[in-house]
Amino acid sequence: MTWATQRLDALIAGAATPPPVVSQLKLGLLDSWRPGWIRKTWTPSPGLENGDGTLFGGYLAALADQSLAFAAMTVIDGASGFRTLNLQVNYIRVTGVVALTIEARVIAQTRQVITVRASFHGPEDRLVAEATAQQFILPLAG
């Protein structure tokens, strides 16, 4: 077990305080994880809609960054941390303010970079968006 997987377990159990940005942006946490994979369910608050009732896409980008980081946490070693190097979100289908299931997985890892991919599914398992990122691995400050 590493600092990161201990943190994931503590977040799921409600035994850890998430960073302030999580509550400020109402990102929620995660439901489950295993090495290389996470899942979370997120229900947006009504204030996150555009004028036409659709979900604001920028919020999906924030959720993607969080979910992709959670996935990276499942494989990072105990002596390392990481930072998002790049993030790309592809919007597949417009959605309203509805519950989403987000799954993220590690698709490649080198000595310096973890590549992760996420999918966002709405009602009836309809694909809403996909995201990819690369996480730059760096040593933890000692």
Tab-separated table of N, CA and C in Angstrom:
chain	number	residue	atom	x	y	z
A	1	MET	N	0.845	-1.171	0.000
A	1	MET	CA	0.000	0.000	0.000
A	1	MET	C	0.896	1.243	0.000
A	2	THR	N	0.515	2.247	-0.778
A	2	THR	CA	1.287	3.490	-0.863
A	2	THR	C	0.502	4.628	-0.219
A	3	TRP	N	1.132	5.790	-0.122
A	3	TRP	CA	0.432	6.958	0.394
A	3	TRP	C	-0.836	7.214	-0.419
A	4	ALA	N	-0.756	6.984	-1.724
A	4	ALA	CA	-1.878	7.296	-2.613
A	4	ALA	C	-3.031	6.312	-2.444
A	5	THR	N	-2.740	5.036	-2.381
A	5	THR	CA	-3.830	4.062	-2.224
A	5	THR	C	-4.423	4.139	-0.818
A	6	GLN	N	-3.608	4.461	0.174
A	6	GLN	CA	-4.147	4.688	1.520
A	6	GLN	C	-5.095	5.880	1.504
A	7	ARG	N	-4.718	6.897	0.777
A	7	ARG	CA	-5.565	8.092	0.661
A	7	ARG	C	-6.876	7.767	-0.044
A	8	LEU	N	-6.819	6.992	-1.123
A	8	LEU	CA	-8.048	6.595	-1.819
A	8	LEU	C	-8.976	5.826	-0.882
A	9	ASP	N	-8.418	4.869	-0.145
A	9	ASP	CA	-9.230	4.101	0.813
A	9	ASP	C	-9.852	5.013	1.866
A	10	ALA	N	-9.068	5.954	2.374
A	10	ALA	CA	-9.571	6.869	3.401
A	10	ALA	C	-10.663	7.780	2.841
A	11	LEU	N	-10.523	8.232	1.604
A	11	LEU	CA	-11.558	9.064	0.990
A	11	LEU	C	-12.862	8.288	0.832
A	12	ILE	N	-12.762	7.047	0.384
A	12	ILE	CA	-13.960	6.217	0.222
A	12	ILE	C	-14.631	5.980	1.569
A	13	ALA	N	-13.825	5.740	2.604
A	13	ALA	CA	-14.361	5.451	3.939
A	13	ALA	C	-14.856	6.703	4.657
A	14	GLY	N	-14.583	7.880	4.104
A	14	GLY	CA	-14.977	9.113	4.776
A	14	GLY	C	-14.051	9.475	5.922
A	15	ALA	N	-12.865	8.881	5.943
A	15	ALA	CA	-11.916	9.097	7.034
A	15	ALA	C	-10.846	10.128	6.689
A	16	ALA	N	-10.926	10.752	5.534
A	16	ALA	CA	-9.952	11.760	5.130
A	16	ALA	C	-10.686	13.011	4.677
A	17	THR	N	-10.089	14.135	4.935
A	17	THR	CA	-10.650	15.405	4.486
A	17	THR	C	-10.137	15.696	3.079
A	18	PRO	N	-11.044	15.837	2.131
A	18	PRO	CA	-10.597	16.159	0.766
A	18	PRO	C	-10.050	17.584	0.693
A	19	PRO	N	-9.276	17.889	-0.336
A	19	PRO	CA	-8.787	19.255	-0.499
A	19	PRO	C	-9.953	20.237	-0.629
A	20	PRO	N	-9.741	21.493	-0.251
A	20	PRO	CA	-10.827	22.490	-0.303
A	20	PRO	C	-11.497	22.605	-1.670
A	21	VAL	N	-10.746	22.428	-2.754
A	21	VAL	CA	-11.321	22.566	-4.096
A	21	VAL	C	-12.453	21.564	-4.333
A	22	VAL	N	-12.368	20.402	-3.709
A	22	VAL	CA	-13.396	19.375	-3.902
A	22	VAL	C	-14.745	19.855	-3.381
A	23	SER	N	-14.755	20.438	-2.196
A	23	SER	CA	-16.031	20.929	-1.670
A	23	SER	C	-16.444	22.229	-2.365
A	24	GLN	N	-15.480	23.096	-2.667
A	24	GLN	CA	-15.813	24.355	-3.337
A	24	GLN	C	-16.472	24.110	-4.687
A	25	LEU	N	-15.942	23.163	-5.460
A	25	LEU	CA	-16.499	22.862	-6.778
A	25	LEU	C	-17.537	21.740	-6.759
A	26	LYS	N	-17.766	21.161	-5.585
A	26	LYS	CA	-18.746	20.072	-5.438
A	26	LYS	C	-18.434	18.921	-6.389
A	27	LEU	N	-17.151	18.504	-6.387
A	27	LEU	CA	-16.702	17.432	-7.279
A	27	LEU	C	-17.038	16.040	-6.757
A	28	GLY	N	-17.289	15.901	-5.477
A	28	GLY	CA	-17.512	14.579	-4.917
A	28	GLY	C	-16.204	13.800	-4.866
A	29	LEU	N	-16.298	12.558	-4.461
A	29	LEU	CA	-15.113	11.722	-4.337
A	29	LEU	C	-15.240	10.524	-5.258
A	30	LEU	N	-14.732	9.377	-4.858
A	30	LEU	CA	-14.816	8.197	-5.703
A	30	LEU	C	-15.577	7.102	-4.977
A	31	ASP	N	-16.105	6.169	-5.747
A	31	ASP	CA	-16.875	5.061	-5.185
A	31	ASP	C	-16.007	3.833	-4.959
A	32	SER	N	-15.126	3.538	-5.904
A	32	SER	CA	-14.297	2.336	-5.780
A	32	SER	C	-13.060	2.466	-6.658
A	33	TRP	N	-12.077	1.616	-6.352
A	33	TRP	CA	-10.837	1.603	-7.133
A	33	TRP	C	-10.219	0.214	-7.061
A	34	ARG	N	-9.385	-0.045	-8.024
A	34	ARG	CA	-8.470	-1.184	-8.026
A	34	ARG	C	-7.255	-0.728	-8.835
A	35	PRO	N	-6.165	-1.431	-8.811
A	35	PRO	CA	-4.990	-0.940	-9.536
A	35	PRO	C	-5.304	-0.638	-11.001
A	36	GLY	N	-5.033	0.608	-11.378
A	36	GLY	CA	-5.232	1.037	-12.754
A	36	GLY	C	-6.632	1.483	-13.108
A	37	TRP	N	-7.556	1.571	-12.126
A	37	TRP	CA	-8.956	1.866	-12.451
A	37	TRP	C	-9.677	2.504	-11.266
A	38	ILE	N	-10.570	3.460	-11.565
A	38	ILE	CA	-11.471	4.016	-10.534
A	38	ILE	C	-12.862	4.195	-11.138
A	39	ARG	N	-13.828	4.315	-10.245
A	39	ARG	CA	-15.200	4.649	-10.655
A	39	ARG	C	-15.776	5.625	-9.641
A	40	LYS	N	-16.529	6.582	-10.166
A	40	LYS	CA	-17.259	7.485	-9.290
A	40	LYS	C	-18.595	7.821	-9.929
A	41	THR	N	-19.557	8.115	-9.107
A	41	THR	CA	-20.855	8.597	-9.560
A	41	THR	C	-20.962	10.042	-9.096
A	42	TRP	N	-21.394	10.901	-9.989
A	42	TRP	CA	-21.480	12.323	-9.665
A	42	TRP	C	-22.825	12.859	-10.108
A	43	THR	N	-23.491	13.537	-9.190
A	43	THR	CA	-24.771	14.166	-9.497
A	43	THR	C	-24.596	15.672	-9.405
A	44	PRO	N	-24.741	16.365	-10.514
A	44	PRO	CA	-24.545	17.817	-10.499
A	44	PRO	C	-25.668	18.548	-9.771
A	45	SER	N	-25.317	19.681	-9.211
A	45	SER	CA	-26.349	20.523	-8.614
A	45	SER	C	-27.009	21.347	-9.722
A	46	PRO	N	-28.255	21.728	-9.536
A	46	PRO	CA	-28.992	22.430	-10.585
A	46	PRO	C	-28.325	23.702	-11.082
A	47	GLY	N	-27.499	24.347	-10.306
A	47	GLY	CA	-26.862	25.587	-10.725
A	47	GLY	C	-25.762	25.421	-11.758
A	48	LEU	N	-25.501	24.215	-12.212
A	48	LEU	CA	-24.417	23.971	-13.163
A	48	LEU	C	-24.899	23.891	-14.609
A	49	GLU	N	-26.093	24.388	-14.849
A	49	GLU	CA	-26.629	24.299	-16.207
A	49	GLU	C	-26.413	25.590	-16.977
A	50	ASN	N	-26.305	25.412	-18.268
A	50	ASN	CA	-26.283	26.552	-19.178
A	50	ASN	C	-27.701	27.098	-19.294
A	51	GLY	N	-27.859	28.195	-20.005
A	51	GLY	CA	-29.173	28.809	-20.181
A	51	GLY	C	-30.201	27.900	-20.817
A	52	ASP	N	-29.737	26.921	-21.615
A	52	ASP	CA	-30.679	26.010	-22.272
A	52	ASP	C	-30.924	24.722	-21.489
A	53	GLY	N	-30.410	24.655	-20.243
A	53	GLY	CA	-30.655	23.488	-19.404
A	53	GLY	C	-29.621	22.382	-19.542
A	54	THR	N	-28.627	22.570	-20.396
A	54	THR	CA	-27.587	21.557	-20.557
A	54	THR	C	-26.490	21.765	-19.505
A	55	LEU	N	-25.749	20.705	-19.240
A	55	LEU	CA	-24.671	20.755	-18.256
A	55	LEU	C	-23.489	21.544	-18.804
A	56	PHE	N	-22.926	22.431	-17.998
A	56	PHE	CA	-21.766	23.229	-18.375
A	56	PHE	C	-20.554	22.312	-18.571
A	57	GLY	N	-19.994	22.306	-19.775
A	57	GLY	CA	-18.906	21.403	-20.130
A	57	GLY	C	-17.618	21.627	-19.355
A	58	GLY	N	-17.369	22.857	-18.926
A	58	GLY	CA	-16.170	23.123	-18.142
A	58	GLY	C	-16.135	22.324	-16.850
A	59	TYR	N	-17.293	22.037	-16.322
A	59	TYR	CA	-17.362	21.223	-15.116
A	59	TYR	C	-16.886	19.807	-15.390
A	60	LEU	N	-17.217	19.298	-16.578
A	60	LEU	CA	-16.737	17.964	-16.941
A	60	LEU	C	-15.217	17.935	-17.001
A	61	ALA	N	-14.603	19.032	-17.419
A	61	ALA	CA	-13.139	19.090	-17.461
A	61	ALA	C	-12.558	19.011	-16.052
A	62	ALA	N	-13.165	19.699	-15.101
A	62	ALA	CA	-12.694	19.615	-13.715
A	62	ALA	C	-12.864	18.201	-13.166
A	63	LEU	N	-14.005	17.596	-13.453
A	63	LEU	CA	-14.239	16.212	-13.022
A	63	LEU	C	-13.260	15.249	-13.681
A	64	ALA	N	-12.942	15.505	-14.942
A	64	ALA	CA	-11.980	14.659	-15.649
A	64	ALA	C	-10.617	14.736	-14.974
A	65	ASP	N	-10.171	15.950	-14.672
A	65	ASP	CA	-8.863	16.115	-14.041
A	65	ASP	C	-8.817	15.360	-12.715
A	66	GLN	N	-9.871	15.477	-11.927
A	66	GLN	CA	-9.920	14.777	-10.650
A	66	GLN	C	-9.933	13.260	-10.834
A	67	SER	N	-10.796	12.765	-11.698
A	67	SER	CA	-10.927	11.320	-11.905
A	67	SER	C	-9.653	10.706	-12.478
A	68	LEU	N	-9.036	11.412	-13.405
A	68	LEU	CA	-7.795	10.922	-13.998
A	68	LEU	C	-6.672	10.917	-12.969
A	69	ALA	N	-6.675	11.885	-12.080
A	69	ALA	CA	-5.686	11.892	-10.986
A	69	ALA	C	-5.933	10.715	-10.039
A	70	PHE	N	-7.186	10.450	-9.723
A	70	PHE	CA	-7.496	9.282	-8.878
A	70	PHE	C	-6.948	8.002	-9.517
A	71	ALA	N	-7.135	7.855	-10.828
A	71	ALA	CA	-6.636	6.654	-11.507
A	71	ALA	C	-5.115	6.574	-11.401
A	72	ALA	N	-4.434	7.695	-11.583
A	72	ALA	CA	-2.974	7.703	-11.449
A	72	ALA	C	-2.552	7.321	-10.036
A	73	MET	N	-3.329	7.733	-9.055
A	73	MET	CA	-3.008	7.402	-7.660
A	73	MET	C	-3.009	5.899	-7.411
A	74	THR	N	-3.732	5.157	-8.209
A	74	THR	CA	-3.799	3.703	-7.983
A	74	THR	C	-2.512	2.994	-8.373
A	75	VAL	N	-1.632	3.670	-9.133
A	75	VAL	CA	-0.406	3.005	-9.604
A	75	VAL	C	0.885	3.733	-9.217
A	76	ILE	N	0.788	4.932	-8.673
A	76	ILE	CA	2.000	5.684	-8.340
A	76	ILE	C	2.727	5.001	-7.180
A	77	ASP	N	4.041	5.002	-7.223
A	77	ASP	CA	4.777	4.361	-6.130
A	77	ASP	C	4.808	5.273	-4.907
A	78	GLY	N	5.252	4.741	-3.810
A	78	GLY	CA	5.216	5.471	-2.544
A	78	GLY	C	6.173	6.635	-2.439
A	79	ALA	N	7.163	6.706	-3.314
A	79	ALA	CA	8.154	7.776	-3.247
A	79	ALA	C	7.873	8.896	-4.244
A	80	SER	N	6.788	8.783	-4.988
A	80	SER	CA	6.518	9.743	-6.058
A	80	SER	C	5.155	10.405	-5.918
A	81	GLY	N	5.077	11.564	-6.517
A	81	GLY	CA	3.821	12.274	-6.700
A	81	GLY	C	3.662	12.527	-8.186
A	82	PHE	N	2.705	13.355	-8.567
A	82	PHE	CA	2.511	13.648	-9.989
A	82	PHE	C	1.736	14.939	-10.138
A	83	ARG	N	1.803	15.489	-11.330
A	83	ARG	CA	1.041	16.674	-11.713
A	83	ARG	C	0.505	16.456	-13.121
A	84	THR	N	-0.670	17.014	-13.384
A	84	THR	CA	-1.249	16.900	-14.714
A	84	THR	C	-0.404	17.679	-15.705
A	85	LEU	N	0.050	16.976	-16.718
A	85	LEU	CA	0.882	17.564	-17.762
A	85	LEU	C	0.016	18.130	-18.888
A	86	ASN	N	-1.039	17.406	-19.232
A	86	ASN	CA	-2.001	17.889	-20.226
A	86	ASN	C	-3.333	17.209	-19.975
A	87	LEU	N	-4.374	17.797	-20.483
A	87	LEU	CA	-5.736	17.293	-20.302
A	87	LEU	C	-6.523	17.604	-21.553
A	88	GLN	N	-7.199	16.601	-22.083
A	88	GLN	CA	-8.049	16.800	-23.252
A	88	GLN	C	-9.413	16.192	-22.970
A	89	VAL	N	-10.446	16.947	-23.231
A	89	VAL	CA	-11.813	16.465	-23.049
A	89	VAL	C	-12.522	16.528	-24.388
A	90	ASN	N	-13.154	15.431	-24.766
A	90	ASN	CA	-13.962	15.363	-25.981
A	90	ASN	C	-15.416	15.192	-25.572
A	91	TYR	N	-16.232	16.138	-25.981
A	91	TYR	CA	-17.659	16.103	-25.660
A	91	TYR	C	-18.362	15.330	-26.765
A	92	ILE	N	-18.999	14.240	-26.400
A	92	ILE	CA	-19.630	13.344	-27.367
A	92	ILE	C	-21.111	13.681	-27.548
A	93	ARG	N	-21.772	13.949	-26.443
A	93	ARG	CA	-23.224	14.151	-26.470
A	93	ARG	C	-23.591	15.210	-25.436
A	94	VAL	N	-24.456	16.099	-25.796
A	94	VAL	CA	-24.964	17.100	-24.861
A	94	VAL	C	-25.838	16.385	-23.839
A	95	THR	N	-25.720	16.812	-22.592
A	95	THR	CA	-26.532	16.201	-21.546
A	95	THR	C	-27.121	17.284	-20.659
A	96	GLY	N	-28.166	16.932	-19.995
A	96	GLY	CA	-28.750	17.831	-19.005
A	96	GLY	C	-28.057	17.633	-17.666
A	97	VAL	N	-28.629	18.193	-16.640
A	97	VAL	CA	-28.085	18.090	-15.295
A	97	VAL	C	-28.578	16.769	-14.710
A	98	VAL	N	-27.832	15.701	-15.044
A	98	VAL	CA	-28.195	14.342	-14.642
A	98	VAL	C	-26.985	13.644	-14.015
A	99	ALA	N	-27.242	12.589	-13.278
A	99	ALA	CA	-26.158	11.814	-12.661
A	99	ALA	C	-25.275	11.199	-13.749
A	100	LEU	N	-23.977	11.220	-13.498
A	100	LEU	CA	-23.009	10.633	-14.419
A	100	LEU	C	-22.181	9.579	-13.707
A	101	THR	N	-21.840	8.547	-14.433
A	101	THR	CA	-20.887	7.562	-13.949
A	101	THR	C	-19.585	7.807	-14.688
A	102	ILE	N	-18.517	7.947	-13.923
A	102	ILE	CA	-17.210	8.246	-14.500
A	102	ILE	C	-16.272	7.093	-14.160
A	103	GLU	N	-15.659	6.539	-15.182
A	103	GLU	CA	-14.630	5.518	-14.989
A	103	GLU	C	-13.351	6.040	-15.599
A	104	ALA	N	-12.256	5.846	-14.891
A	104	ALA	CA	-10.947	6.258	-15.402
A	104	ALA	C	-9.983	5.107	-15.225
A	105	ARG	N	-9.089	4.965	-16.198
A	105	ARG	CA	-8.107	3.881	-16.125
A	105	ARG	C	-6.765	4.332	-16.652
A	106	VAL	N	-5.737	3.679	-16.127
A	106	VAL	CA	-4.375	3.903	-16.599
A	106	VAL	C	-4.217	3.106	-17.884
A	107	ILE	N	-3.744	3.764	-18.937
A	107	ILE	CA	-3.561	3.040	-20.200
A	107	ILE	C	-2.093	2.843	-20.555
A	108	ALA	N	-1.210	3.591	-19.899
A	108	ALA	CA	0.228	3.393	-20.112
A	108	ALA	C	0.983	4.066	-18.972
A	109	GLN	N	2.151	3.528	-18.676
A	109	GLN	CA	2.994	4.137	-17.657
A	109	GLN	C	4.457	3.926	-18.024
A	110	THR	N	5.208	5.015	-17.987
A	110	THR	CA	6.651	4.944	-18.174
A	110	THR	C	7.305	5.421	-16.879
A	111	ARG	N	8.594	5.583	-16.929
A	111	ARG	CA	9.322	6.044	-15.753
A	111	ARG	C	8.903	7.458	-15.350
A	112	GLN	N	8.463	8.288	-16.320
A	112	GLN	CA	8.157	9.687	-16.040
A	112	GLN	C	6.710	10.108	-16.259
A	113	VAL	N	5.915	9.283	-16.945
A	113	VAL	CA	4.563	9.712	-17.314
A	113	VAL	C	3.553	8.573	-17.122
A	114	ILE	N	2.404	8.924	-16.569
A	114	ILE	CA	1.257	8.017	-16.489
A	114	ILE	C	0.195	8.570	-17.432
A	115	THR	N	-0.242	7.765	-18.388
A	115	THR	CA	-1.295	8.177	-19.318
A	115	THR	C	-2.601	7.544	-18.862
A	116	VAL	N	-3.625	8.375	-18.747
A	116	VAL	CA	-4.907	7.933	-18.211
A	116	VAL	C	-6.042	8.358	-19.142
A	117	ARG	N	-7.123	7.592	-19.112
A	117	ARG	CA	-8.300	7.860	-19.955
A	117	ARG	C	-9.552	7.699	-19.098
A	118	ALA	N	-10.536	8.562	-19.340
A	118	ALA	CA	-11.803	8.492	-18.600
A	118	ALA	C	-12.982	8.529	-19.560
A	119	SER	N	-14.071	7.926	-19.116
A	119	SER	CA	-15.326	8.006	-19.865
A	119	SER	C	-16.429	8.445	-18.905
A	120	PHE	N	-17.335	9.244	-19.442
A	120	PHE	CA	-18.468	9.772	-18.679
A	120	PHE	C	-19.734	9.220	-19.304
A	121	HIS	N	-20.531	8.526	-18.509
A	121	HIS	CA	-21.777	7.953	-19.008
A	121	HIS	C	-22.961	8.516	-18.237
A	122	GLY	N	-24.000	8.844	-18.981
A	122	GLY	CA	-25.229	9.349	-18.382
A	122	GLY	C	-26.263	8.239	-18.284
A	123	PRO	N	-27.527	8.635	-18.165
A	123	PRO	CA	-28.608	7.646	-18.093
A	123	PRO	C	-28.570	6.684	-19.287
A	124	GLU	N	-28.984	5.479	-19.041
A	124	GLU	CA	-28.999	4.417	-20.055
A	124	GLU	C	-27.614	4.143	-20.615
A	125	ASP	N	-26.591	4.433	-19.809
A	125	ASP	CA	-25.193	4.166	-20.152
A	125	ASP	C	-24.750	4.872	-21.431
A	126	ARG	N	-25.361	6.004	-21.726
A	126	ARG	CA	-25.011	6.761	-22.935
A	126	ARG	C	-23.730	7.547	-22.711
A	127	LEU	N	-22.783	7.394	-23.623
A	127	LEU	CA	-21.507	8.090	-23.529
A	127	LEU	C	-21.713	9.591	-23.733
A	128	VAL	N	-21.259	10.374	-22.769
A	128	VAL	CA	-21.399	11.833	-22.798
A	128	VAL	C	-20.077	12.506	-23.163
A	129	ALA	N	-18.985	12.001	-22.603
A	129	ALA	CA	-17.674	12.612	-22.862
A	129	ALA	C	-16.576	11.595	-22.593
A	130	GLU	N	-15.417	11.883	-23.150
A	130	GLU	CA	-14.208	11.106	-22.884
A	130	GLU	C	-13.097	12.096	-22.598
A	131	ALA	N	-12.132	11.680	-21.805
A	131	ALA	CA	-11.012	12.558	-21.488
A	131	ALA	C	-9.734	11.738	-21.410
A	132	THR	N	-8.636	12.370	-21.739
A	132	THR	CA	-7.321	11.752	-21.569
A	132	THR	C	-6.407	12.785	-20.917
A	133	ALA	N	-5.412	12.273	-20.229
A	133	ALA	CA	-4.413	13.150	-19.612
A	133	ALA	C	-3.117	12.390	-19.471
A	134	GLN	N	-2.069	13.144	-19.284
A	134	GLN	CA	-0.792	12.573	-18.905
A	134	GLN	C	-0.406	13.215	-17.583
A	135	GLN	N	0.039	12.359	-16.671
A	135	GLN	CA	0.466	12.804	-15.355
A	135	GLN	C	1.993	12.668	-15.298
A	136	PHE	N	2.666	13.778	-15.002
A	136	PHE	CA	4.120	13.785	-14.911
A	136	PHE	C	4.528	13.316	-13.520
A	137	ILE	N	5.333	12.279	-13.450
A	137	ILE	CA	5.768	11.710	-12.175
A	137	ILE	C	6.952	12.508	-11.653
A	138	LEU	N	6.887	12.864	-10.375
A	138	LEU	CA	7.985	13.578	-9.759
A	138	LEU	C	8.217	13.087	-8.337
A	139	PRO	N	9.431	13.235	-7.839
A	139	PRO	CA	9.713	12.755	-6.485
A	139	PRO	C	8.973	13.593	-5.443
A	140	LEU	N	8.529	12.925	-4.390
A	140	LEU	CA	7.898	13.647	-3.298
A	140	LEU	C	8.953	14.463	-2.561
A	141	ALA	N	8.552	15.633	-2.113
A	141	ALA	CA	9.479	16.441	-1.318
A	141	ALA	C	9.724	15.727	0.013
A	142	GLY	N	10.957	15.584	0.364
A	142	GLY	CA	11.320	14.802	1.525
A	142	GLY	C	11.305	15.525	2.780
